[in-house]
Coordinates of C-alpha atoms and ligand atoms in Angstrom, one line a residue:
X1 CA -14.4 -13.6 -23.1
X2 CA -13.7 -10.2 -23.6
X3 CA -12.0 -8.9 -19.2
X4 CA -10.1 -5.4 -18.8
X5 CA -7.4 -5.4 -16.4
X6 CA -6.4 -2.2 -15.1
X7 CA -4.2 -1.0 -11.8
X8 CA -5.2 1.5 -10.0
X9 CA -3.8 3.9 -7.0
X10 CA 0.2 3.9 -6.0
X11 CA 1.9 1.1 -7.3
X12 CA 2.9 -1.7 -5.7
X13 CA 5.0 -4.8 -6.0
X14 CA 3.0 -7.9 -7.2
X15 CA 1.2 -5.9 -9.8
X16 CA 2.2 -7.6 -12.6
X17 CA 2.1 -10.5 -10.9
X18 CA -1.4 -10.6 -11.3
X19 CA -2.1 -9.6 -13.9
X20 CA 0.3 -12.6 -15.2
X21 CA -1.7 -14.8 -13.1
X22 CA -5.0 -13.6 -14.6
X23 CA -3.9 -14.0 -18.4
X24 CA -2.3 -17.6 -18.1
X25 CA -5.4 -18.8 -15.8
X26 CA -8.1 -17.5 -18.2
X27 CA -6.1 -19.4 -21.3
X28 CA -6.4 -18.5 -24.5
X29 CA -10.1 -19.1 -24.6
X30 CA -10.2 -15.7 -23.9
X31 CA -8.8 -12.3 -24.4
X32 CA -7.8 -9.6 -22.4
X33 CA -7.6 -6.2 -22.6
X34 CA -5.7 -3.9 -20.7
X35 CA -6.5 0.0 -19.6
X36 CA -3.2 1.8 -19.0
X37 CA -3.0 4.1 -16.4
X38 CA -6.1 3.1 -14.1
X39 CA -9.2 4.1 -13.9
X40 CA -8.0 6.5 -16.9
X41 CA -7.2 4.1 -20.0
X42 CA -11.3 3.3 -19.3
X43 CA -12.7 6.9 -19.6
X44 CA -10.2 7.2 -22.7
X45 CA -9.8 4.2 -23.7
X46 CA -5.6 3.4 -23.8
X47 CA -4.9 0.0 -24.2
X48 CA -2.9 -2.5 -24.4
X49 CA -3.1 -6.3 -25.3
X50 CA -2.6 -8.8 -23.3
X51 CA -2.0 -12.1 -24.0
X52 CA 0.6 -15.1 -23.6
X53 CA 2.9 -13.1 -25.3
X54 CA 3.0 -9.7 -23.1
X55 CA 2.2 -11.3 -20.2
X56 CA 5.7 -13.6 -19.8
X57 CA 8.7 -12.8 -17.5
X58 CA 6.4 -10.6 -15.0
X59 CA 6.4 -12.6 -12.2
X60 CA 9.6 -10.3 -10.5
X61 CA 9.1 -7.6 -12.2
X62 CA 8.3 -4.5 -9.7
X63 CA 5.9 -1.8 -10.6
X64 CA 2.7 -2.4 -13.2
X65 CA 3.3 -3.0 -17.3
X66 CA -0.3 -1.2 -17.9
X67 CA 1.0 1.8 -15.2
X68 CA -0.9 3.9 -13.0
X69 CA -3.1 6.9 -11.5
X70 CA -5.2 8.0 -9.2
X71 CA -8.0 9.7 -11.9
X72 CA -11.2 8.8 -9.8
X73 CA -13.8 7.7 -12.7
X74 CA -16.4 9.8 -10.1
X75 CA -14.2 13.4 -10.6
X76 CA -14.5 13.1 -14.2
X77 CA -17.8 14.1 -16.5
X78 CA -19.9 11.9 -17.5
X79 CA -17.4 9.1 -15.8
X80 CA -18.9 6.1 -15.5
X81 CA -21.7 6.5 -19.1
X82 CA -17.7 6.9 -20.4
X83 CA -16.4 3.5 -18.8
X84 CA -19.7 1.3 -20.0
X85 CA -18.9 3.2 -24.2
X86 CA -15.5 2.3 -23.9
X87 CA -16.1 -1.0 -22.9
X88 CA -18.9 -1.8 -25.5
X89 CA -17.4 0.0 -27.5
X90 CA -13.8 -2.4 -27.6
X91 CA -16.5 -5.1 -27.0
X92 CA -15.5 -5.8 -23.1
X93 CA -17.8 -7.5 -21.6
X94 CA -16.4 -7.9 -17.4
X95 CA -13.6 -5.5 -15.7
X96 CA -10.6 -6.8 -12.9
X97 CA -9.6 -3.7 -10.7
X98 CA -6.4 -4.2 -9.2
X99 CA -6.4 -1.1 -6.3
X100 CA -6.6 -0.5 -3.0
X101 CA -9.6 2.0 -1.6
X102 CA -10.2 4.5 -3.5
X103 CA -10.0 1.8 -7.3
X104 CA -11.8 -0.2 -5.4
X105 CA -14.6 2.2 -3.7
X106 CA -15.2 3.2 -7.6
X107 CA -15.1 -0.5 -8.7
X108 CA -18.0 -0.9 -6.1
X109 CA -20.0 2.3 -7.2
X110 CA -19.8 1.6 -10.8
X111 CA -21.4 -2.3 -9.9
X112 CA -23.9 -0.9 -7.0
X113 CA -25.0 2.4 -9.6
X114 CA -24.7 1.3 -12.8
X115 CA -24.6 -2.8 -12.8
X116 CA -20.5 -2.8 -13.9
X117 CA -19.6 -6.4 -14.4
X118 CA -16.1 -5.6 -12.1
X119 CA -14.4 -7.9 -9.8
X120 CA -11.6 -6.5 -7.6
X121 CA -8.3 -7.7 -6.2
X122 CA -6.8 -6.0 -3.3
X123 CA -3.5 -4.3 -3.2
X124 CA -1.4 -1.7 -1.6
X125 CA 1.6 -2.0 1.0
X126 CA 0.1 -0.1 3.2
X127 CA -2.5 -3.6 3.8
X128 CA -4.9 -0.9 5.0
X129 CA -7.5 -3.0 3.3
X130 CA -10.4 -4.0 5.1
X131 CA -11.7 -7.7 4.6
X132 CA -8.3 -9.2 3.6
X133 CA -5.5 -10.5 6.1
X134 CA -3.2 -9.1 3.7
X135 CA -2.6 -7.7 0.5
X136 CA 0.2 -7.8 -1.9
X137 CA 3.1 -5.4 -1.8
X138 CA 2.9 -5.3 2.2
X139 CA 5.9 -8.7 2.9
X140 CA 7.7 -6.5 0.1
X141 CA 8.3 -3.0 1.4
X142 CA 8.7 -5.0 5.3
X143 CA 11.2 -6.6 4.0
X144 CA 12.9 -3.3 2.0
X145 CA 12.3 -0.9 6.0
X146 CA 13.7 -4.3 8.2
X147 CA 17.0 -3.9 6.0
X148 CA 17.0 -0.2 5.8
X149 CA 16.8 -0.4 10.2
X150 CA 19.0 -3.3 10.0
X151 CA 21.5 -0.2 7.7
X152 CA 20.8 2.6 9.6
X153 CA 21.4 0.7 13.5
X154 CA 24.9 0.6 12.5
X155 CA 25.8 3.6 11.6
X156 CA 23.9 4.9 14.1
X157 CA 25.6 3.5 16.7
X158 CA 28.8 4.6 15.5
X159 CA 27.9 7.6 14.8
X160 CA 26.3 8.3 19.1
X161 CA 23.1 9.2 16.5
X162 CA 19.4 9.3 16.5
X163 CA 18.0 8.3 13.2
X164 CA 15.0 9.0 12.8
X165 CA 13.0 6.5 9.8
X166 CA 10.1 7.9 7.8
X167 CA 8.1 5.2 6.4
X168 CA 5.0 4.7 4.9
X169 CA 1.4 4.8 6.5
X170 CA -1.0 7.0 5.5
X171 CA -3.6 5.9 7.4
X172 CA -2.1 2.9 9.1
X173 CA 1.2 2.2 11.1
X174 CA 1.4 -1.4 9.7
X175 CA 4.2 -0.9 8.0
X176 CA 6.4 0.7 11.0
X177 CA 5.1 -1.5 13.4
X178 CA 6.2 -4.7 11.4
X179 CA 9.6 -3.3 9.8
X180 CA 10.0 -1.5 13.4
X181 CA 9.8 -4.7 15.1
X182 CA 11.3 -6.7 13.3
X183 CA 14.1 -4.2 12.8
X184 CA 14.6 -3.2 16.8
X185 CA 13.3 0.0 16.7
X186 CA 13.2 1.9 19.8
X187 CA 10.2 4.4 19.1
X188 CA 7.2 3.3 16.8
X189 CA 5.2 6.4 16.2
X190 CA 1.5 5.4 13.7
X191 CA -1.1 7.4 12.1
X192 CA -3.8 5.5 15.1
X193 CA -1.8 6.8 18.2
X194 CA -0.8 11.0 17.8
X195 CA 2.1 11.0 20.3
X196 CA 3.1 13.0 21.6
X197 CA 7.0 15.2 21.6
X198 CA 8.0 15.6 24.9
X199 CA 7.3 11.9 25.5
X200 CA 9.4 10.3 22.8
X201 CA 12.6 12.5 24.3
X202 CA 11.7 11.8 27.6
X203 CA 11.7 7.7 26.7
X204 CA 14.8 8.8 24.0
X205 CA 16.7 10.4 26.9
X206 CA 15.9 7.5 29.3
X207 CA 17.3 4.7 26.7
X208 CA 20.4 7.1 26.6
X209 CA 21.3 6.7 30.0
X210 CA 23.1 2.8 29.1
X211 CA 23.1 3.6 25.6
X212 CA 24.4 6.5 22.9
X213 CA 21.9 5.7 19.9
X214 CA 18.7 5.0 18.7
X215 CA 15.7 4.3 15.7
X216 CA 12.7 5.6 15.9
X217 CA 10.3 4.4 12.9
X218 CA 8.3 7.2 11.6
X219 CA 4.5 6.5 9.5
X220 CA 4.4 9.3 7.1
X221 CA 1.0 9.2 8.9
X222 CA 1.4 10.0 12.3
X223 CA 0.6 13.1 14.1
X224 CA 1.7 15.4 17.3
X225 CA -1.2 14.8 19.5
X226 CA -1.4 18.7 20.3
X227 CA -2.7 18.9 15.8
X228 CA -1.5 19.7 12.8
X229 CA 1.5 20.3 11.6
X230 CA 3.1 22.3 8.5
X231 CA 4.1 18.8 7.6
X232 CA 1.9 18.4 4.1
X233 CA 2.3 19.4 0.6
X234 CA -1.3 20.9 0.3
X235 CA -1.8 19.0 -2.3
X236 CA -4.7 16.7 -2.8
X237 CA -4.8 14.0 -5.8
X238 CA -8.7 12.9 -7.4
X239 CA -9.7 11.0 -3.6
X240 CA -8.8 14.4 -2.0
X241 CA -5.8 12.9 0.1
X242 CA -3.2 14.8 0.5
X243 CA 0.5 14.1 -0.1
X244 CA 2.2 13.1 2.8
X245 CA 6.0 13.2 4.0
X246 CA 7.9 15.0 6.1
X247 CA 6.9 14.0 9.7
X248 CA 10.4 12.7 10.2
X249 CA 11.8 15.6 9.8
X250 CA 9.4 17.7 12.3
X251 CA 11.0 15.3 14.5
X252 CA 14.5 15.1 13.6
X253 CA 14.3 19.3 14.7
X254 CA 12.6 18.7 17.8
X255 CA 14.6 15.9 19.2
X256 CA 17.8 18.0 18.3
X257 CA 16.6 20.9 20.2
X258 CA 15.0 18.8 22.9
X259 CA 18.2 16.3 23.6
X260 CA 21.0 17.8 21.6
X261 CA 22.0 14.6 20.3
X262 CA 22.4 15.0 16.8
X263 CA 19.2 13.3 14.6
X264 CA 19.1 12.3 10.9
X265 CA 16.5 11.5 9.1
X266 CA 16.3 8.4 6.1
X267 CA 12.6 9.4 3.9
X268 CA 12.6 5.9 2.6
X269 CA 9.4 6.6 1.0
X270 CA 8.7 5.3 -2.3
X271 CA 11.8 2.7 -3.0
X272 CA 9.2 0.4 -0.3
X273 CA 7.1 0.7 -3.4
X274 CA 9.9 -0.5 -6.4
X275 CA 11.5 -3.5 -6.7
X276 CA 11.0 -7.0 -6.8
X277 CA 8.7 -8.4 -5.1
X278 CA 9.5 -11.3 -2.3
X279 CA 8.5 -14.3 -3.1
X280 CA 5.3 -14.3 -0.4
X281 CA 3.6 -11.3 -2.7
X282 CA 4.5 -13.3 -6.2
X283 CA 2.8 -16.4 -4.0
X284 CA -0.7 -13.7 -3.1
X285 CA -0.7 -11.8 -5.6
X286 CA -0.9 -15.0 -7.9
X287 CA -3.2 -16.8 -5.8
X288 CA -5.1 -13.3 -6.0
X289 CA -4.9 -13.2 -9.9
X290 CA -6.1 -16.5 -10.1
X291 CA -8.6 -16.6 -8.0
X292 CA -10.1 -12.8 -10.1
X293 CA -10.5 -14.7 -13.6
X294 CA -12.4 -17.7 -11.8
X295 CA -14.2 -15.1 -10.4
X296 CA -14.7 -13.5 -14.1
X297 CA -15.9 -16.4 -15.6
X298 CA -18.4 -17.2 -12.9
X299 CA -19.7 -14.1 -13.9
X300 CA -19.1 -13.6 -10.0
X301 CA -18.9 -9.6 -10.5
X302 CA -18.8 -7.1 -7.1
X303 CA -16.5 -9.8 -5.0
X304 CA -13.5 -8.9 -4.2
X305 CA -10.5 -11.7 -3.7
X306 CA -9.3 -12.0 -0.2
X307 CA -7.3 -13.9 1.9
X308 CA -7.9 -15.6 5.5
X309 CA -6.4 -17.3 7.3
X310 CA -4.8 -19.4 5.2
X311 CA -7.8 -19.5 2.2
X312 CA -7.7 -17.3 -1.4
X313 CA -11.7 -16.7 -0.7
X314 CA -14.2 -13.8 -2.4
X315 CA -16.1 -11.1 -0.4
X316 CA -18.1 -8.2 -1.3
X317 CA -16.5 -5.4 -3.1
X318 CA -18.3 -3.2 -0.5
X319 CA -16.8 -5.4 2.4
X320 CA -13.4 -3.8 1.6
X321 CA -14.3 -0.3 1.1
X322 CA -14.9 2.4 3.3
X323 CA -13.6 1.4 6.6
X324 CA -9.7 1.4 6.4
X325 CA -7.3 -1.4 8.3
X326 CA -5.9 0.1 11.3
X327 CA -3.3 -1.6 13.6
X328 CA -3.9 -5.3 15.1
X329 CA -3.1 -3.7 18.6
X330 CA -2.1 -6.5 20.1
X331 CA 1.0 -7.0 17.4
X332 CA 2.0 -3.4 18.5
X333 CA 1.7 -4.2 22.0
X334 CA 4.3 -6.8 21.1
X335 CA 6.6 -3.9 19.2
X336 CA 6.1 -1.8 22.7
X337 CA 8.1 -4.5 24.7
X338 CA 11.0 -3.8 23.1
X339 CA 11.4 -0.2 23.2
X340 CA 13.7 2.1 24.1
Ligands
F6P401 O1 -0.3 3.5 -1.4 C1 -0.3 4.1 -0.8 C2 0.7 5.1 -0.1 O2 1.7 4.4 -0.3 C3 0.3 6.0 0.8 O3 1.0 5.2 2.2 C4 1.6 6.9 0.4 O4 0.8 8.0 1.7 C5 1.0 7.6 -0.9 O5 0.9 5.7 -1.1 C6 2.0 8.3 -1.6 O6 2.1 7.3 -3.6 P1 2.3 8.8 -4.4 O7 3.5 9.7 -3.9 O8 2.2 7.8 -5.7 O9 0.8 9.5 -4.3

């Protein structure tokens, strides 16, 4: 078989480990075509050779050797036909699409509406894809955020400051809640629960009766109860998502104005996504890659590999897309025990 591989959406530690695993497990009996920059490479026929040589030494390497983009084949004129044409021209029999909700959503539609043989692999540091317990990249992001919170604690304490730490998490607060719990945050704000700034400040004021510093962890997608704020850029990508980032600066101003305490911001942003994957993510990504190529060789198309408990399984891609996996309330309740 000739198998095309693409990585779409935001990059994520572990993408290269998946690519390596696909090529190594599939072996020399098959050929592998890497599409550059997600669906864009498939639309434009931009490829790189994937073989034992070009995928050597990738296990620990962050980012994606294929490049990525947020190109949506359904937002391009004749997009699905162009995907079919590229595959036919290159003799590609099937695709492995490694991506988040958007990339997998397009994969599911291409399979359902255009009979394109695709297997999906879920990735995102946000951990918000349904039908899998965990996505690779999440563990690394949580570790990086936790290390940062640890460092911010000592400087916050030395200077009697409130530190507002912003982490990624557009629709779900998995990173904020998990890293906040691990780092001992005093307040955690997540997209699932709109926050009341007065309550946040009242909470901090109670805490500051007995101590002199606080750590507030906020997910980029967290919003105040009252409604919208001018914290987004207004720019949207091809999947209609606004560029986020800035809620921490808003909070900084509000906390300082209401409490009088010096408040500083650390926006961790893309630092959480870059660099080498954790051991956990290398192993999960490798297991996903092995199962994905097995699914292709079994012609089990329209499926996505997933972690369920300790097992790697195949689920319909349709189960994974459309509805994002929001925070586990029980996890958040545990984090709340330690607020303040
Ligand atoms: O991959 C998802 C994500 O990490 C979101 O949390 C975040 O909003 C988005 O990526 C930002 O990515 P970019 O800056 O590459 O558009």
